[in-house]
Short mmCIF file of C-alpha atoms in Angstrom, two decimals:
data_model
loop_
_atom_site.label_atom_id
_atom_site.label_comp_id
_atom_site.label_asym_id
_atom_site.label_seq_id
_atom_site.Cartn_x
_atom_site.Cartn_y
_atom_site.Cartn_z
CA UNK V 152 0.00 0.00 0.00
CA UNK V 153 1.13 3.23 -0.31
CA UNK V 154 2.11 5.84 2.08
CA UNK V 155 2.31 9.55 2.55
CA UNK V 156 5.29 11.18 3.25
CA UNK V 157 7.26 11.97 6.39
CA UNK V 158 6.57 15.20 8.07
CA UNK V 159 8.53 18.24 8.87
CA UNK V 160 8.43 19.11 12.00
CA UNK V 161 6.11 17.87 15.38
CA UNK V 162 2.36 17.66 13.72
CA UNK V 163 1.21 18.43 17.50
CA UNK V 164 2.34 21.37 18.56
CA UNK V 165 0.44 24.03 16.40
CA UNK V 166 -2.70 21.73 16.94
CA UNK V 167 -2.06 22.16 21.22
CA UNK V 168 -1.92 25.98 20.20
CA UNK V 169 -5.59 25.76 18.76
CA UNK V 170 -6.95 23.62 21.63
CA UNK V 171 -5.35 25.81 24.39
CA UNK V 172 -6.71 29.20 22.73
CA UNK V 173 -10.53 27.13 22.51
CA UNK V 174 -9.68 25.89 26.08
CA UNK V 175 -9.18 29.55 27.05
CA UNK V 176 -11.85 31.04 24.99
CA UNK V 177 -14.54 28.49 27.38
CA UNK V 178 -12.57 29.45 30.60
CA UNK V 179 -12.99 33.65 29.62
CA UNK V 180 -17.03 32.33 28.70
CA UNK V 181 -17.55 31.47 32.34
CA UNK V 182 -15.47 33.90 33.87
CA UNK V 183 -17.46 36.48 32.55
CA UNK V 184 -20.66 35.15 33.28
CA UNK V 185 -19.42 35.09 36.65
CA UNK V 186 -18.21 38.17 37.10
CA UNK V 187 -21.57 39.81 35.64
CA UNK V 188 -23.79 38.00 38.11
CA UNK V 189 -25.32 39.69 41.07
CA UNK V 190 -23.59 37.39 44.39
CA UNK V 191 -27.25 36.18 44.93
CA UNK V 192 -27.76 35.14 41.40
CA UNK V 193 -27.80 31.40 40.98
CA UNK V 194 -26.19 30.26 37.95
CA UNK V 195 -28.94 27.90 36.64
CA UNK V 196 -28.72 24.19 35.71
CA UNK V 197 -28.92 25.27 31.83
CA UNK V 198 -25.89 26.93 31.80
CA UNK V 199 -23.66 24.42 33.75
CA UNK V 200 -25.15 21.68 30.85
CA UNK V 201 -24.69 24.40 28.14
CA UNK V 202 -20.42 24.67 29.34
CA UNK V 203 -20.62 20.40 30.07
CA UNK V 204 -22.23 20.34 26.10
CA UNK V 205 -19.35 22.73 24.71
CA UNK V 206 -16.75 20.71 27.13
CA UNK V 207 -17.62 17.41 25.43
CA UNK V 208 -17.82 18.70 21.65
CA UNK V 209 -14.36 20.32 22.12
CA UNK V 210 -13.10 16.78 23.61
CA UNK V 211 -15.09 14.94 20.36
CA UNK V 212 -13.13 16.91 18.25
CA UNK V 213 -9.77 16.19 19.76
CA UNK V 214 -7.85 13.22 17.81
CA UNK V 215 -7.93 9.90 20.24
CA UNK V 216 -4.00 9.43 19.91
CA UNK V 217 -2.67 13.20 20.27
CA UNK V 218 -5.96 14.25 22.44
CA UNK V 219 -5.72 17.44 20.67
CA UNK V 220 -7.90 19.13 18.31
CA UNK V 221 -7.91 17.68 14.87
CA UNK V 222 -6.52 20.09 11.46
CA UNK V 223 -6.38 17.53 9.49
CA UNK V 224 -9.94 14.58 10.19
CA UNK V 225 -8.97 11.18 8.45
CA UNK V 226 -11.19 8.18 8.41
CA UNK V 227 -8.91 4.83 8.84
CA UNK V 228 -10.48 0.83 7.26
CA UNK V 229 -12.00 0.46 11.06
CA UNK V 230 -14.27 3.76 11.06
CA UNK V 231 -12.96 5.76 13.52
CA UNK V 232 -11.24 9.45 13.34
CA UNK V 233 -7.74 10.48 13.23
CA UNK V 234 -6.09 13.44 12.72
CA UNK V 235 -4.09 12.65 9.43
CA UNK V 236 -0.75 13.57 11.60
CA UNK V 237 -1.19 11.33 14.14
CA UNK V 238 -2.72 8.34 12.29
CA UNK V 239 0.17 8.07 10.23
CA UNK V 240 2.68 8.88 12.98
CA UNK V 241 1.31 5.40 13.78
CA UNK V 242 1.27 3.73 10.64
CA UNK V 243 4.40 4.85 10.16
CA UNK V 244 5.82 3.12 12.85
CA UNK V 245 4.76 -0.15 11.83
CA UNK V 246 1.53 -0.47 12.97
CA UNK V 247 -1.23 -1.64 10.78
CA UNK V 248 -4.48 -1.89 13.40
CA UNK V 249 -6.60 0.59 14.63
CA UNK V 250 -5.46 2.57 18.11
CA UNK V 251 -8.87 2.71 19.44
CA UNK V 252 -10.41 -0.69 18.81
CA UNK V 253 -7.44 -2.68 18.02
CA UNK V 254 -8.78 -3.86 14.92
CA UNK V 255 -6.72 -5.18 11.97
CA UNK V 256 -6.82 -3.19 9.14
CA UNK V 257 -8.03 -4.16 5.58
CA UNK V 258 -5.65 -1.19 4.49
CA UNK V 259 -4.05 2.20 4.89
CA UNK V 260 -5.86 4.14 2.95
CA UNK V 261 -6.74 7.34 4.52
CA UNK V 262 -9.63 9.03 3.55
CA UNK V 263 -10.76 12.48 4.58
CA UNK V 264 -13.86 12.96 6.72
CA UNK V 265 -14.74 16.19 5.35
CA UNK V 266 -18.09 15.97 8.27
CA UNK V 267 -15.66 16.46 10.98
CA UNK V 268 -13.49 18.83 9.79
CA UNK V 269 -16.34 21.17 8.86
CA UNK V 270 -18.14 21.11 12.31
CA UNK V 271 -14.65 21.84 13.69
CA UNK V 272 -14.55 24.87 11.36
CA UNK V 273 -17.69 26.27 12.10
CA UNK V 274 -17.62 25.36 15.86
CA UNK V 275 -14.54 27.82 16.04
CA UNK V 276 -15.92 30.41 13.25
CA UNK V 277 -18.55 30.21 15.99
CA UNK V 278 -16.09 31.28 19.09
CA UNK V 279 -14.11 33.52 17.07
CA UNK V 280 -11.15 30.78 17.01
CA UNK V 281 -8.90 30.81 14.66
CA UNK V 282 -7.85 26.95 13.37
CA UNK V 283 -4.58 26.78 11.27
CA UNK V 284 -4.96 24.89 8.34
CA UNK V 285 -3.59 21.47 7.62
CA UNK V 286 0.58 20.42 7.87
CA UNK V 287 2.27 20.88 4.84
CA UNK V 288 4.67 17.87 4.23
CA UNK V 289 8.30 18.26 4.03
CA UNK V 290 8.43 16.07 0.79
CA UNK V 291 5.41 17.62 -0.57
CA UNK V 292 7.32 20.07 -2.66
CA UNK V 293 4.25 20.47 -4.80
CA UNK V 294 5.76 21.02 -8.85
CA UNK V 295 8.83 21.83 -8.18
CA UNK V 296 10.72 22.01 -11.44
CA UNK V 297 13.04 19.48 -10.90
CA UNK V 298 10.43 16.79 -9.51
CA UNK V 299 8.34 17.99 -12.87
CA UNK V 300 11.63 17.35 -15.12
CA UNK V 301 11.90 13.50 -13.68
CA UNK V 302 8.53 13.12 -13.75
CA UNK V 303 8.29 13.69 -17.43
CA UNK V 304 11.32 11.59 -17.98
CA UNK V 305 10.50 8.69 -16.42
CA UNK V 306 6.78 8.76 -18.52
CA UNK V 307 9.22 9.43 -21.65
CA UNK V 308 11.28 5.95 -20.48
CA UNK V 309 7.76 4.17 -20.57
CA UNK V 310 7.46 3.97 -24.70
CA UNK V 311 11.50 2.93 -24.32
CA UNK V 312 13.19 -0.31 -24.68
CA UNK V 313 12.04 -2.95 -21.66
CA UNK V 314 14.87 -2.62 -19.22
CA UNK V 315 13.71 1.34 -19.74
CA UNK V 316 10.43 0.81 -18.88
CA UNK V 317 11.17 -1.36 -15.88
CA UNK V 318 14.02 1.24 -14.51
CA UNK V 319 11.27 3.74 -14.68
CA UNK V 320 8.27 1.62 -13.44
CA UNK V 321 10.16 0.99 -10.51
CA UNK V 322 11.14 5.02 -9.85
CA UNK V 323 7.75 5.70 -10.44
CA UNK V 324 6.22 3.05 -7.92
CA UNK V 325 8.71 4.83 -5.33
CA UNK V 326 8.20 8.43 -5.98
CA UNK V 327 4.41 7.95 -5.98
CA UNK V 328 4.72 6.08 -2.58
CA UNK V 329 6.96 8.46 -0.90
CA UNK V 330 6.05 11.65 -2.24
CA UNK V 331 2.07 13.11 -2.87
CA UNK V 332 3.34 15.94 -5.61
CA UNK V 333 4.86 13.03 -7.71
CA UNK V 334 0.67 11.59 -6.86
CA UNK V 335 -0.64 14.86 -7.80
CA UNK V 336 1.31 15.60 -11.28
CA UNK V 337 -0.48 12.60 -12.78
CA UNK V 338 -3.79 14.74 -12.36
CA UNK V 339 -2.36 17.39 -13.80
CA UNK V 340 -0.97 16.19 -16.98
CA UNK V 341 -3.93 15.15 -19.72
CA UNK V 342 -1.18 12.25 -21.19
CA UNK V 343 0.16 11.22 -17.87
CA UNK V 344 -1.96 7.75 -17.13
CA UNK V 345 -2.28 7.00 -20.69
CA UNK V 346 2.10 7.12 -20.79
CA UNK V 347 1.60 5.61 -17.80
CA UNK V 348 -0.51 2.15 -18.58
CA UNK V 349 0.72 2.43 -22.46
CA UNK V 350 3.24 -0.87 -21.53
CA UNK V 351 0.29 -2.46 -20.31
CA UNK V 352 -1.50 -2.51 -23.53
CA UNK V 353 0.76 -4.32 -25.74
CA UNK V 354 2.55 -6.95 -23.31
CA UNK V 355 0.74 -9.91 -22.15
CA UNK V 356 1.20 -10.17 -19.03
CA UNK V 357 1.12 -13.95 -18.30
CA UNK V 358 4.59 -13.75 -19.68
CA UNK V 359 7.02 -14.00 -16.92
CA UNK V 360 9.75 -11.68 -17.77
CA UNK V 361 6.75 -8.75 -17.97
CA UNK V 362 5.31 -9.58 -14.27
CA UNK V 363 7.61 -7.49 -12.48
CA UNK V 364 6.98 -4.42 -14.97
CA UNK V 365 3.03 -4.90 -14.54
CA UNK V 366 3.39 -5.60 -10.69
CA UNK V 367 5.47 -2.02 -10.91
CA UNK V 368 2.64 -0.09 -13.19
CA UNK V 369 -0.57 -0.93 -11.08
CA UNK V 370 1.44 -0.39 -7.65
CA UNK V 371 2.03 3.21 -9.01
CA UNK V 372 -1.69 3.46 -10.21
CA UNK V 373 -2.75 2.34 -6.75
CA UNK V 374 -0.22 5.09 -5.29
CA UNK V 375 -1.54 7.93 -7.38
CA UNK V 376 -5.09 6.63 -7.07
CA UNK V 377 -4.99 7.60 -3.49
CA UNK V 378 -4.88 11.52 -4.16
CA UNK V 379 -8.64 12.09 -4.35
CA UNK V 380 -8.38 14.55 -7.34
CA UNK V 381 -6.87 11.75 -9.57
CA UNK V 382 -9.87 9.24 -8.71
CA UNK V 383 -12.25 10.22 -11.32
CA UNK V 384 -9.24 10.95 -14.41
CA UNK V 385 -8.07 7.57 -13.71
CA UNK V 386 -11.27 5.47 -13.60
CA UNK V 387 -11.99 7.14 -16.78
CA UNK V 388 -9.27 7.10 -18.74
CA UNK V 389 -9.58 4.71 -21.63
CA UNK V 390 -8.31 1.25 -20.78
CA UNK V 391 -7.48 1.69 -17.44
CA UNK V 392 -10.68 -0.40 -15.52
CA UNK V 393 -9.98 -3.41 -18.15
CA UNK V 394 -5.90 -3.11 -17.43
CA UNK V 395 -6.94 -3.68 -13.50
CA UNK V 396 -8.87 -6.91 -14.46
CA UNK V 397 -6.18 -8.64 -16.61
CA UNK V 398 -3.98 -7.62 -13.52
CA UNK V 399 -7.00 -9.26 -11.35
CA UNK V 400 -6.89 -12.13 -13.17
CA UNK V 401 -3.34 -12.67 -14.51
CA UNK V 402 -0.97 -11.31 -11.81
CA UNK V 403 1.47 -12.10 -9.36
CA UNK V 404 -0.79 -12.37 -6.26
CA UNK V 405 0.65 -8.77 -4.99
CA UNK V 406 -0.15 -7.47 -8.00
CA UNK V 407 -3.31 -8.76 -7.96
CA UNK V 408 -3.89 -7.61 -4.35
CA UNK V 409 -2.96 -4.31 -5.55
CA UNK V 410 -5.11 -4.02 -8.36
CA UNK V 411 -8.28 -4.91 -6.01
CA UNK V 412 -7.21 -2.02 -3.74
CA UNK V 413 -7.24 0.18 -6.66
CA UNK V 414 -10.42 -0.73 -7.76
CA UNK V 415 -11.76 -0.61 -3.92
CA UNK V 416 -9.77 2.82 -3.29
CA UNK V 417 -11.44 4.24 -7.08
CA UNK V 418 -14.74 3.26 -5.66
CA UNK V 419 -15.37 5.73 -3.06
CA UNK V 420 -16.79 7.97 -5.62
CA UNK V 421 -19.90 6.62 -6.24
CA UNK V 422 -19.95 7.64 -10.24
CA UNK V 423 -16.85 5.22 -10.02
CA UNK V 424 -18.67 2.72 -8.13
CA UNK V 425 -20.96 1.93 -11.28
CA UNK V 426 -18.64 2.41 -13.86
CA UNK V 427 -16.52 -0.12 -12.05
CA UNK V 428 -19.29 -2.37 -11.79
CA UNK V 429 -20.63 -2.45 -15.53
CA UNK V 430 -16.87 -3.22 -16.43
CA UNK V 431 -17.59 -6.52 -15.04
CA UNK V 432 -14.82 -6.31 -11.74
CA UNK V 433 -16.80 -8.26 -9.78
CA UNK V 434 -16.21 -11.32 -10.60
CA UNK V 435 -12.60 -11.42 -10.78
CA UNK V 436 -12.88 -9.80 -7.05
CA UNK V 437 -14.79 -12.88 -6.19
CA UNK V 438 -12.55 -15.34 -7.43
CA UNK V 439 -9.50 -13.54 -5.88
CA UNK V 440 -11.47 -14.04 -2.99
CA UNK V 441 -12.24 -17.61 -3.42
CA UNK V 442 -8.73 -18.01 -4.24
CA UNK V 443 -8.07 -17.53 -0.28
CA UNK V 444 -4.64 -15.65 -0.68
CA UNK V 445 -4.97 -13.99 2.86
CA UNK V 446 -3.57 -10.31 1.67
CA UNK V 447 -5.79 -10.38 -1.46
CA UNK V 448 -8.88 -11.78 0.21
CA UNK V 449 -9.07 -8.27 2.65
CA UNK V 450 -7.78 -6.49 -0.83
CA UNK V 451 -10.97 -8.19 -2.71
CA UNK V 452 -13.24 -7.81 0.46
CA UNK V 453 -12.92 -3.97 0.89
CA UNK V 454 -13.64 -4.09 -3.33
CA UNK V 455 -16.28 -6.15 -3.73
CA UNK V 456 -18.03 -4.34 -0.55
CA UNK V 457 -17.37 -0.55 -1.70
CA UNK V 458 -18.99 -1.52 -4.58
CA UNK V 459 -22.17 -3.28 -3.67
CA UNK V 460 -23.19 0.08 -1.95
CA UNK V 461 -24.64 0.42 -5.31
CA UNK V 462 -27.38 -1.43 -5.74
CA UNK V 463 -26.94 -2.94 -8.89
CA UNK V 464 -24.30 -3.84 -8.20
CA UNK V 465 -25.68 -6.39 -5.40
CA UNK V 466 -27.41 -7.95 -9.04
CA UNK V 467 -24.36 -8.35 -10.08
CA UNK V 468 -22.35 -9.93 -7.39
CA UNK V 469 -25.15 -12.32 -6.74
CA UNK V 470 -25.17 -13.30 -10.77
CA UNK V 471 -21.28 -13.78 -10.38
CA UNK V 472 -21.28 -16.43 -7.11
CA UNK V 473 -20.74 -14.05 -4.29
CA UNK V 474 -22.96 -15.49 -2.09
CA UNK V 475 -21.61 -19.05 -2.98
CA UNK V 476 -18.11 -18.25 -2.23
CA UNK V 477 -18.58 -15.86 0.90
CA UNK V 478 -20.84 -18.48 2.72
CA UNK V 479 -17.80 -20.79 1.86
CA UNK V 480 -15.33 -18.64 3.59
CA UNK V 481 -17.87 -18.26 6.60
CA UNK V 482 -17.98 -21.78 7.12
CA UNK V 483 -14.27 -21.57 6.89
CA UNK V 484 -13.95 -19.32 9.45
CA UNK V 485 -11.90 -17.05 7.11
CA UNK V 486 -12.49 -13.02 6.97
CA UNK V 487 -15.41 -13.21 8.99
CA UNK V 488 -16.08 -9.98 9.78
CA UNK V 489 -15.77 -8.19 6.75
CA UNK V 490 -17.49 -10.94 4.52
CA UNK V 491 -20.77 -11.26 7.07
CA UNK V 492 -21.24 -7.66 6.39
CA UNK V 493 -20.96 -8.20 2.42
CA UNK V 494 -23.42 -10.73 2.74
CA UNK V 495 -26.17 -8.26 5.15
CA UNK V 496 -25.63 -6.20 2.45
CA UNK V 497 -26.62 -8.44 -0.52
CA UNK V 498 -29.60 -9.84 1.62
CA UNK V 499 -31.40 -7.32 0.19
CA UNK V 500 -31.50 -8.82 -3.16
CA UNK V 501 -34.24 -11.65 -3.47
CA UNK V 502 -31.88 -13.74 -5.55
CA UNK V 503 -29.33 -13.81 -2.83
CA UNK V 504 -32.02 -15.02 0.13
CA UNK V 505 -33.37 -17.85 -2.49
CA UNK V 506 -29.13 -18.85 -2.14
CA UNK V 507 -28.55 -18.16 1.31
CA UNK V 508 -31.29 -20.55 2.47
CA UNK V 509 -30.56 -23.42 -0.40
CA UNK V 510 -27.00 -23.14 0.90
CA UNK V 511 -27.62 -23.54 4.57
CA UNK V 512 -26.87 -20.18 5.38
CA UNK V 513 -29.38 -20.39 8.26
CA UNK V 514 -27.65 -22.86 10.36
CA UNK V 515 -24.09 -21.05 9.78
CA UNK V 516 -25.40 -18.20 10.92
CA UNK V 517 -26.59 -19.66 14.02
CA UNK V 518 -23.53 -21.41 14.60
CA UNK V 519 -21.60 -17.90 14.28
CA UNK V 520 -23.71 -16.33 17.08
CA UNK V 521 -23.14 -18.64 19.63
CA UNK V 522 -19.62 -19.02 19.10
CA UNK V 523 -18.48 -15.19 18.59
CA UNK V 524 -18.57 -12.58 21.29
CA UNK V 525 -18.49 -9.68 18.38
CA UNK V 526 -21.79 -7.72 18.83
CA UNK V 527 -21.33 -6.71 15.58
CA UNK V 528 -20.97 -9.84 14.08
CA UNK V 529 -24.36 -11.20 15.95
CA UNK V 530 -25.96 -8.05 14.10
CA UNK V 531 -25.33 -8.69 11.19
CA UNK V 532 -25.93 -12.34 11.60
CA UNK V 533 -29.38 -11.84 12.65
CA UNK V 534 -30.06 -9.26 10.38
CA UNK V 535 -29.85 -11.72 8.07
CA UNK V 536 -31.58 -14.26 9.65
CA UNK V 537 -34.74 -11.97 9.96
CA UNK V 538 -34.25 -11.11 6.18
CA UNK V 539 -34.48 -14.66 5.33
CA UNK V 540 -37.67 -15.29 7.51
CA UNK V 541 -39.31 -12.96 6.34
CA UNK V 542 -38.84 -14.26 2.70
CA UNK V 543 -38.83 -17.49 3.07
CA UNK V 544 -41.59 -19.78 5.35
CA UNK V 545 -39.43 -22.45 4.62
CA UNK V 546 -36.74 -22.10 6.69
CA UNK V 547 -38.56 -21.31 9.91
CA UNK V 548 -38.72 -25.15 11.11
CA UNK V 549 -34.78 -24.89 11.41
CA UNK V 550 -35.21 -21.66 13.57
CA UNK V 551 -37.92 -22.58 15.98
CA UNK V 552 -36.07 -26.12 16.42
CA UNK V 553 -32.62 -23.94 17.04
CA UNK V 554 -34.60 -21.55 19.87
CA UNK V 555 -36.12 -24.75 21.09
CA UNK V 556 -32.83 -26.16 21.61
CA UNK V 557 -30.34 -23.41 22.20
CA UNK V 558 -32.66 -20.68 23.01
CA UNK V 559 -30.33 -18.09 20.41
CA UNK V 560 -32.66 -15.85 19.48
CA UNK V 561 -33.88 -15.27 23.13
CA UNK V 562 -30.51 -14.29 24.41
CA UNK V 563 -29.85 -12.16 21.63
CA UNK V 564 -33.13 -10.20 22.14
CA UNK V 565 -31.79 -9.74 25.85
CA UNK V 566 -28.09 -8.77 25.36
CA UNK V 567 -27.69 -7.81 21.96
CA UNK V 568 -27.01 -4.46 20.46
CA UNK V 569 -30.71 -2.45 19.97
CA UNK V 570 -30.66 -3.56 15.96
CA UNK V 571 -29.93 -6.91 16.91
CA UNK V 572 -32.72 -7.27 19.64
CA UNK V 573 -35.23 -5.78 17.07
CA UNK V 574 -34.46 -8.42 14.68
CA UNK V 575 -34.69 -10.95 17.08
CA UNK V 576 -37.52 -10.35 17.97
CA UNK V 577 -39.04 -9.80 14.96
CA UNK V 578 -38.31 -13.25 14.22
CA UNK V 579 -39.35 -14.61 17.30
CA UNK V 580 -42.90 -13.16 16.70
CA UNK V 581 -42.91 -14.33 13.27
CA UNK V 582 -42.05 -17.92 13.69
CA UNK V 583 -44.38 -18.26 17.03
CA UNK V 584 -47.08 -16.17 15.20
CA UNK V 585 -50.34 -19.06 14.59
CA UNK V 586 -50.68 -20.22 10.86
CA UNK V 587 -54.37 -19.03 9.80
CA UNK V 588 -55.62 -22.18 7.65
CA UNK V 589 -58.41 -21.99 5.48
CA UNK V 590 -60.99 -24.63 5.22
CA UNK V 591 -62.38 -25.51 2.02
CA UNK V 592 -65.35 -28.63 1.79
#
């Protein structure tokens, strides 16, 4: 995966500046209030929870490793917040799961949570705070004309003889790693991906000696891909989407982990999340992930689930054997937690139930809530489960005769998370409701 670069000097200290001056701002708010009131006045109840309110948004806007205010909001694979200093501080140094939950993550992509960062604005604009603007990173040096002059010659080395192209492929894969302006110039420059994935459209690359050049070329893409400007050029530059899928298909397996996180990192903008999906990526994501390859499968995962956001996509997915080869992997015990929540997702399709319950997906699901102790897991599980009883009469022997048994749904409707004891009971009430038979003579 790519990285950004390293950073110039302490990313903390200007951001303790801001939180000291709101800090200060809320401490001159009270004084005052203080200081106007008559020595018999009782400072009401509303404003004590009015200063606890302001106390706990300034603390919800403080990133959870530096516990200062974030300038820079980054979401992480897990969910949670960052400030984009911090987060990669830790990344940086090795790490690769989430600080707060301790959750492995599918990747390092960091994407911003522009949400955050404008309630932060406004909540100082508010106070009359000033908040300094993001780090600028020492290797950013934006288009300097040096870093432009390499640039260009490497892209020139690209339509060059084949230990050219792999010299350059390899710079490139660096540069674009290490450094965003090398990221950025590819957005700028109308020829720059076409140079770029021109080797790609004459060599085959089921030929050995080309594997390392084409593991090179869609490393960089992923690299550039990252910088949210070039998203959109490179999804829709000719020959690009159907350069990914030979790489899918035909590549060493960190290429073809790589070219899933491309498509999966192209994919937050939903205009790319259909244009991805008509190219027909799914199913050489679900064959990667079939394939088991560890790296890839959480490469493939993060893909195939960015896309199905999209609902015809779901149609798709279903047509190409997702549900087939992610109940597989369930019953496997492999990737768990990201593939249950591909497969609440596609329960929404009608094709997918019809497969879920021919595959036994009722009884694997049951077997995953008594065994796991992840709420969210037993969500999603059940959320399932209710989708399939409610679609299907057939399978609601095999629940009863599980909650006559085991008693699951029960304890899930007392302990679970408030989705989870909705859906449980909504089964419950369904599968206990009386059958109303008609008589005929």
């Amino acid at each position: 995966m790519a990285k950004s670069g390293v950073f110039e000097r302490d990313p903390t200290a200007a951001a303790k500046v801001t939180t000291d001056n709101l800090k200060k701002e809320l401490q001159r708010l009270v004084k005052s209030i203080v200081e106007e009131s008559s020595p018999d006045e009782e400072i009401g109840f509303g404003f004590i929870d009015c200063i606890d309110r302001a106390t706990q948004t300034l603390q919800k806007f403080n990133c959870p490793l530096s516990k200062e205010i974030m300038r820079d909001p980054v979401i992480i694979s897990s969910g949670k917040t960052y400030d984009r200093a911090s987060i990669q501080k830790w990344l940086k140094a090795g790490n690769r799961t989430c600080p707060k939950t301790q959750q492995v993550l599918t990747h390092t992509i960091l994407t911003p949570n522009y949400l955050v960062r404008d309630m932060i604005t406004q909540w100082c604009k508010n106070r009359g705070v000033r908040l300094p603007g993001p780090l600028v990173y020492s290797d950013q040096n934006l288009a300097t004309e040096p870093n432009q002059s390499l640039f260009r010659s490497l892209l020139n080395k690209l339509s060059s003889s084949l230990p050219d192209q792999k010299e350059a492929a390899s710079s490139l894969r660096s540069l674009t790693k290490r450094i965003p302006s090398f990221r950025a110039f590819f957005g700028e420059s109308d020829d720059a991906i076409p140079q770029l994935l021109a080797p790609l459209s004459v060599i085959k690359p089921e030929t050995e000696t080309h594997r390392d050049l084409q593991e090179d070329l869609i490393t960089t893409l992923l690299n550039l891909s990252i910088h949210d400007n070039n998203k959109k050029i490179v999804a829709e530059t000719p020959n690009a989407i159907p350069i990914l899928l030979d790489a899918l298909r035909l590549g060493t397996i960190e290429t073809r982990s790589n070219a899933a996180a491309t498509l999966f990192t192209l994919s937050a903008l939903d205009s790319n999340k259909s244009l991805i999906g008509k190219s027909g990526a799914l199913k050489p994501l679900i064959d990667l992930l079939d394939e088991g390859h560890v790296i890839a499968m959480k490469d493939a995962a993060s893909a195939i689930f960015n896309l199905c956001i999209v609902h015809e996509n779901k149609s798709r997915a279903v047509r190409d054997g997702a549900v087939t080869v992610i109940l597989k992997k369930i019953g496997e015990r492999v990737q768990v937690d990201e593939l249950l929540a591909i497969l609440a997702m596609l329960s929404s399709n009608q094709k997918a139930v019809e497969e879920m319950s021919d595959l036994g997906a009722v009884s694997c699901l049951f077997s995953l809530i008594k065994e796991t102790s992840c709420d969210r897991n037993k969500e999603n599980c059940i959320a399932i489960l209710h989708t399939i009883c409610f679609n299907d009469r057939t399978q609601w022997r095999e629940m009863k005769e599980e909650e006559s048994k085991y008693g699951t749904l029960s304890r899930v409707a007392g302990d679970g998370t408030s989705r989870a004891k909705r859906k449980a009971n909504g089964i419950l009430d369904r599968i206990n409701r009386p059958i109303n038979r008609t008589h005929t003579a």
